[in-house]
Amino acid sequence: MKIISVMNTKGGVGKTTLTACLAVHVANQGHKVGILDLDSSGSLRKWYGRRAGSSLPNPNPELLVDAERTSEAAESLRLTSPYDYLVCDGLPGSLIVTEDAVKSSDLVIVPMRGSSLDMASSEDAIALCMEFGTPYLIVLNF
């Protein structure tokens, strides 16, 4: 199982939207995908509810909400291995949750807006990726 985490300690940068779009794209490529919602705002759950209630032919990806950390989800899912990919929606404002996700992930995507304030606020996530040697991509949202 590959783990892709969408992380930034800054809120409002597009983590949830990017997580949902990425998970659906990977699922449409024929992979079994789980989405781990680490953000308590409920936005991803609401999106998932709307998607599940639609007439879309593929119920994949599946939403997971039981774990508070990426490492917890990864440990239990690796035992049962139902997914090819786990895509994690990060929690803003929590360096502890972000660090755990960075350590557990095969790839971290760091979304940010193009302002200098957003870029400066994104340094924590990038520094953690560099510290732990986790590959990362930066996505600029406008």
mmCIF file of N, CA, C and O in Angstrom, residues 72-115:
data_model
loop_
_atom_site.group_PDB
_atom_site.id
_atom_site.type_symbol
_atom_site.label_atom_id
_atom_site.label_comp_id
_atom_site.label_asym_id
_atom_site.label_seq_id
_atom_site.Cartn_x
_atom_site.Cartn_y
_atom_site.Cartn_z
ATOM 1 N N GLU A 72 -1.204 5.158 12.663
ATOM 2 C CA GLU A 72 -2.201 4.225 13.197
ATOM 3 C C GLU A 72 -2.961 3.543 12.059
ATOM 4 O O GLU A 72 -3.149 2.325 12.066
ATOM 5 N N ALA A 73 -3.417 4.337 11.116
ATOM 6 C CA ALA A 73 -4.170 3.790 9.980
ATOM 7 C C ALA A 73 -3.290 2.867 9.157
ATOM 8 O O ALA A 73 -3.714 1.777 8.777
ATOM 9 N N ALA A 74 -2.077 3.294 8.879
ATOM 10 C CA ALA A 74 -1.171 2.493 8.049
ATOM 11 C C ALA A 74 -0.877 1.152 8.706
ATOM 12 O O ALA A 74 -0.878 0.111 8.038
ATOM 13 N N GLU A 75 -0.651 1.163 10.006
ATOM 14 C CA GLU A 75 -0.330 -0.079 10.713
ATOM 15 C C GLU A 75 -1.482 -1.082 10.624
ATOM 16 O O GLU A 75 -1.287 -2.247 10.295
ATOM 17 N N SER A 76 -2.702 -0.626 10.887
ATOM 18 C CA SER A 76 -3.832 -1.552 10.845
ATOM 19 C C SER A 76 -4.180 -1.953 9.413
ATOM 20 O O SER A 76 -4.517 -3.104 9.155
ATOM 21 N N LEU A 77 -4.077 -1.036 8.471
ATOM 22 C CA LEU A 77 -4.419 -1.365 7.085
ATOM 23 C C LEU A 77 -3.385 -2.275 6.431
ATOM 24 O O LEU A 77 -3.729 -3.073 5.563
ATOM 25 N N ARG A 78 -2.141 -2.165 6.835
ATOM 26 C CA ARG A 78 -1.116 -3.046 6.258
ATOM 27 C C ARG A 78 -1.357 -4.506 6.657
ATOM 28 O O ARG A 78 -0.959 -5.413 5.944
ATOM 29 N N LEU A 79 -2.036 -4.720 7.779
ATOM 30 C CA LEU A 79 -2.343 -6.083 8.206
ATOM 31 C C LEU A 79 -3.411 -6.707 7.305
ATOM 32 O O LEU A 79 -3.356 -7.883 6.986
ATOM 33 N N THR A 80 -4.383 -5.903 6.911
ATOM 34 C CA THR A 80 -5.468 -6.416 6.066
ATOM 35 C C THR A 80 -5.233 -6.099 4.590
ATOM 36 O O THR A 80 -5.784 -6.765 3.733
ATOM 37 N N SER A 81 -4.460 -5.059 4.315
ATOM 38 C CA SER A 81 -4.067 -4.636 2.969
ATOM 39 C C SER A 81 -5.217 -4.556 1.961
ATOM 40 O O SER A 81 -5.114 -5.090 0.868
ATOM 41 N N PRO A 82 -6.311 -3.869 2.310
ATOM 42 C CA PRO A 82 -7.404 -3.791 1.343
ATOM 43 C C PRO A 82 -7.190 -2.731 0.258
ATOM 44 O O PRO A 82 -7.901 -2.723 -0.737
ATOM 45 N N TYR A 83 -6.219 -1.847 0.443
ATOM 46 C CA TYR A 83 -6.054 -0.725 -0.472
ATOM 47 C C TYR A 83 -4.706 -0.760 -1.177
ATOM 48 O O TYR A 83 -3.707 -1.175 -0.618
ATOM 49 N N ASP A 84 -4.718 -0.263 -2.407
ATOM 50 C CA ASP A 84 -3.470 -0.043 -3.130
ATOM 51 C C ASP A 84 -2.851 1.282 -2.678
ATOM 52 O O ASP A 84 -1.635 1.419 -2.602
ATOM 53 N N TYR A 85 -3.726 2.258 -2.414
ATOM 54 C CA TYR A 85 -3.295 3.593 -2.001
ATOM 55 C C TYR A 85 -4.123 4.075 -0.818
ATOM 56 O O TYR A 85 -5.321 3.823 -0.743
ATOM 57 N N LEU A 86 -3.463 4.797 0.072
ATOM 58 C CA LEU A 86 -4.127 5.523 1.143
ATOM 59 C C LEU A 86 -3.777 6.987 0.949
ATOM 60 O O LEU A 86 -2.595 7.352 0.916
ATOM 61 N N VAL A 87 -4.801 7.825 0.773
ATOM 62 C CA VAL A 87 -4.593 9.260 0.592
ATOM 63 C C VAL A 87 -5.097 9.952 1.853
ATOM 64 O O VAL A 87 -6.246 9.767 2.250
ATOM 65 N N CYS A 88 -4.217 10.723 2.496
ATOM 66 C CA CYS A 88 -4.518 11.322 3.795
ATOM 67 C C CYS A 88 -4.730 12.826 3.683
ATOM 68 O O CYS A 88 -3.899 13.531 3.114
ATOM 69 N N ASP A 89 -5.825 13.291 4.253
ATOM 70 C CA ASP A 89 -6.138 14.715 4.317
ATOM 71 C C ASP A 89 -5.632 15.251 5.646
ATOM 72 O O ASP A 89 -6.073 14.813 6.713
ATOM 73 N N GLY A 90 -4.705 16.184 5.595
ATOM 74 C CA GLY A 90 -4.034 16.675 6.789
ATOM 75 C C GLY A 90 -4.860 17.590 7.666
ATOM 76 O O GLY A 90 -5.833 18.201 7.233
ATOM 77 N N LEU A 91 -4.422 17.667 8.913
ATOM 78 C CA LEU A 91 -5.044 18.517 9.917
ATOM 79 C C LEU A 91 -4.270 19.829 10.011
ATOM 80 O O LEU A 91 -3.075 19.812 10.309
ATOM 81 N N PRO A 92 -4.923 20.960 9.766
ATOM 82 C CA PRO A 92 -4.184 22.226 9.887
ATOM 83 C C PRO A 92 -3.850 22.535 11.343
ATOM 84 O O PRO A 92 -4.581 22.154 12.246
ATOM 85 N N GLY A 93 -2.725 23.169 11.543
ATOM 86 C CA GLY A 93 -2.349 23.631 12.872
ATOM 87 C C GLY A 93 -1.707 22.598 13.764
ATOM 88 O O GLY A 93 -1.358 22.905 14.897
ATOM 89 N N SER A 94 -1.537 21.378 13.296
ATOM 90 C CA SER A 94 -0.967 20.338 14.149
ATOM 91 C C SER A 94 0.353 19.830 13.580
ATOM 92 O O SER A 94 0.376 19.029 12.654
ATOM 93 N N LEU A 95 1.439 20.284 14.155
ATOM 94 C CA LEU A 95 2.758 19.844 13.723
ATOM 95 C C LEU A 95 2.982 18.367 14.071
ATOM 96 O O LEU A 95 3.637 17.645 13.330
ATOM 97 N N ILE A 96 2.388 17.905 15.165
ATOM 98 C CA ILE A 96 2.542 16.508 15.582
ATOM 99 C C ILE A 96 1.901 15.565 14.559
ATOM 100 O O ILE A 96 2.497 14.569 14.149
ATOM 101 N N VAL A 97 0.674 15.883 14.127
ATOM 102 C CA VAL A 97 -0.018 15.050 13.137
ATOM 103 C C VAL A 97 0.704 15.120 11.795
ATOM 104 O O VAL A 97 0.850 14.105 11.101
ATOM 105 N N THR A 98 1.192 16.304 11.437
ATOM 106 C CA THR A 98 1.929 16.463 10.183
ATOM 107 C C THR A 98 3.219 15.657 10.208
ATOM 108 O O THR A 98 3.546 14.954 9.249
ATOM 109 N N GLU A 99 3.956 15.717 11.306
ATOM 110 C CA GLU A 99 5.204 14.963 11.422
ATOM 111 C C GLU A 99 4.944 13.465 11.305
ATOM 112 O O GLU A 99 5.660 12.744 10.608
ATOM 113 N N ASP A 100 3.917 12.986 11.974
ATOM 114 C CA ASP A 100 3.573 11.569 11.904
ATOM 115 C C ASP A 100 3.235 11.165 10.468
ATOM 116 O O ASP A 100 3.677 10.116 9.991
ATOM 117 N N ALA A 101 2.493 11.992 9.776
ATOM 118 C CA ALA A 101 2.123 11.695 8.385
ATOM 119 C C ALA A 101 3.349 11.677 7.481
ATOM 120 O O ALA A 101 3.495 10.806 6.626
ATOM 121 N N VAL A 102 4.237 12.631 7.667
ATOM 122 C CA VAL A 102 5.453 12.705 6.848
ATOM 123 C C VAL A 102 6.285 11.437 7.040
ATOM 124 O O VAL A 102 6.765 10.842 6.078
ATOM 125 N N LYS A 103 6.433 10.994 8.275
ATOM 126 C CA LYS A 103 7.215 9.790 8.565
ATOM 127 C C LYS A 103 6.581 8.544 7.943
ATOM 128 O O LYS A 103 7.281 7.613 7.561
ATOM 129 N N SER A 104 5.253 8.515 7.862
ATOM 130 C CA SER A 104 4.527 7.326 7.412
ATOM 131 C C SER A 104 4.282 7.279 5.910
ATOM 132 O O SER A 104 3.851 6.258 5.393
ATOM 133 N N SER A 105 4.537 8.377 5.209
ATOM 134 C CA SER A 105 4.125 8.498 3.809
ATOM 135 C C SER A 105 5.222 8.154 2.812
ATOM 136 O O SER A 105 6.410 8.315 3.083
ATOM 137 N N ASP A 106 4.775 7.693 1.659
ATOM 138 C CA ASP A 106 5.679 7.478 0.526
ATOM 139 C C ASP A 106 5.867 8.773 -0.260
ATOM 140 O O ASP A 106 6.882 8.958 -0.927
ATOM 141 N N LEU A 107 4.878 9.653 -0.179
ATOM 142 C CA LEU A 107 4.912 10.951 -0.856
ATOM 143 C C LEU A 107 4.051 11.921 -0.064
ATOM 144 O O LEU A 107 2.966 11.553 0.399
ATOM 145 N N VAL A 108 4.538 13.144 0.087
ATOM 146 C CA VAL A 108 3.756 14.209 0.715
ATOM 147 C C VAL A 108 3.524 15.294 -0.328
ATOM 148 O O VAL A 108 4.451 15.709 -1.029
ATOM 149 N N ILE A 109 2.280 15.726 -0.434
ATOM 150 C CA ILE A 109 1.941 16.849 -1.300
ATOM 151 C C ILE A 109 1.635 18.025 -0.389
ATOM 152 O O ILE A 109 0.825 17.909 0.540
ATOM 153 N N VAL A 110 2.311 19.140 -0.635
ATOM 154 C CA VAL A 110 2.160 20.338 0.194
ATOM 155 C C VAL A 110 1.464 21.412 -0.652
ATOM 156 O O VAL A 110 2.100 22.084 -1.465
ATOM 157 N N PRO A 111 0.145 21.554 -0.474
ATOM 158 C CA PRO A 111 -0.542 22.618 -1.208
ATOM 159 C C PRO A 111 -0.345 23.956 -0.504
ATOM 160 O O PRO A 111 -0.248 24.009 0.724
ATOM 161 N N MET A 112 -0.257 25.000 -1.274
ATOM 162 C CA MET A 112 -0.154 26.342 -0.694
ATOM 163 C C MET A 112 -0.666 27.365 -1.685
ATOM 164 O O MET A 112 -0.743 27.105 -2.875
ATOM 165 N N ARG A 113 -1.007 28.492 -1.184
ATOM 166 C CA ARG A 113 -1.400 29.623 -2.033
ATOM 167 C C ARG A 113 -0.136 30.396 -2.367
ATOM 168 O O ARG A 113 0.898 30.223 -1.739
ATOM 169 N N GLY A 114 -0.233 31.260 -3.345
ATOM 170 C CA GLY A 114 0.945 31.942 -3.858
ATOM 171 C C GLY A 114 1.389 33.186 -3.115
ATOM 172 O O GLY A 114 2.221 33.925 -3.625
ATOM 173 N N SER A 115 0.883 33.425 -1.912
ATOM 174 C CA SER A 115 1.305 34.619 -1.174
ATOM 175 C C SER A 115 2.532 34.313 -0.320
ATOM 176 O O SER A 115 2.781 33.168 0.056
#
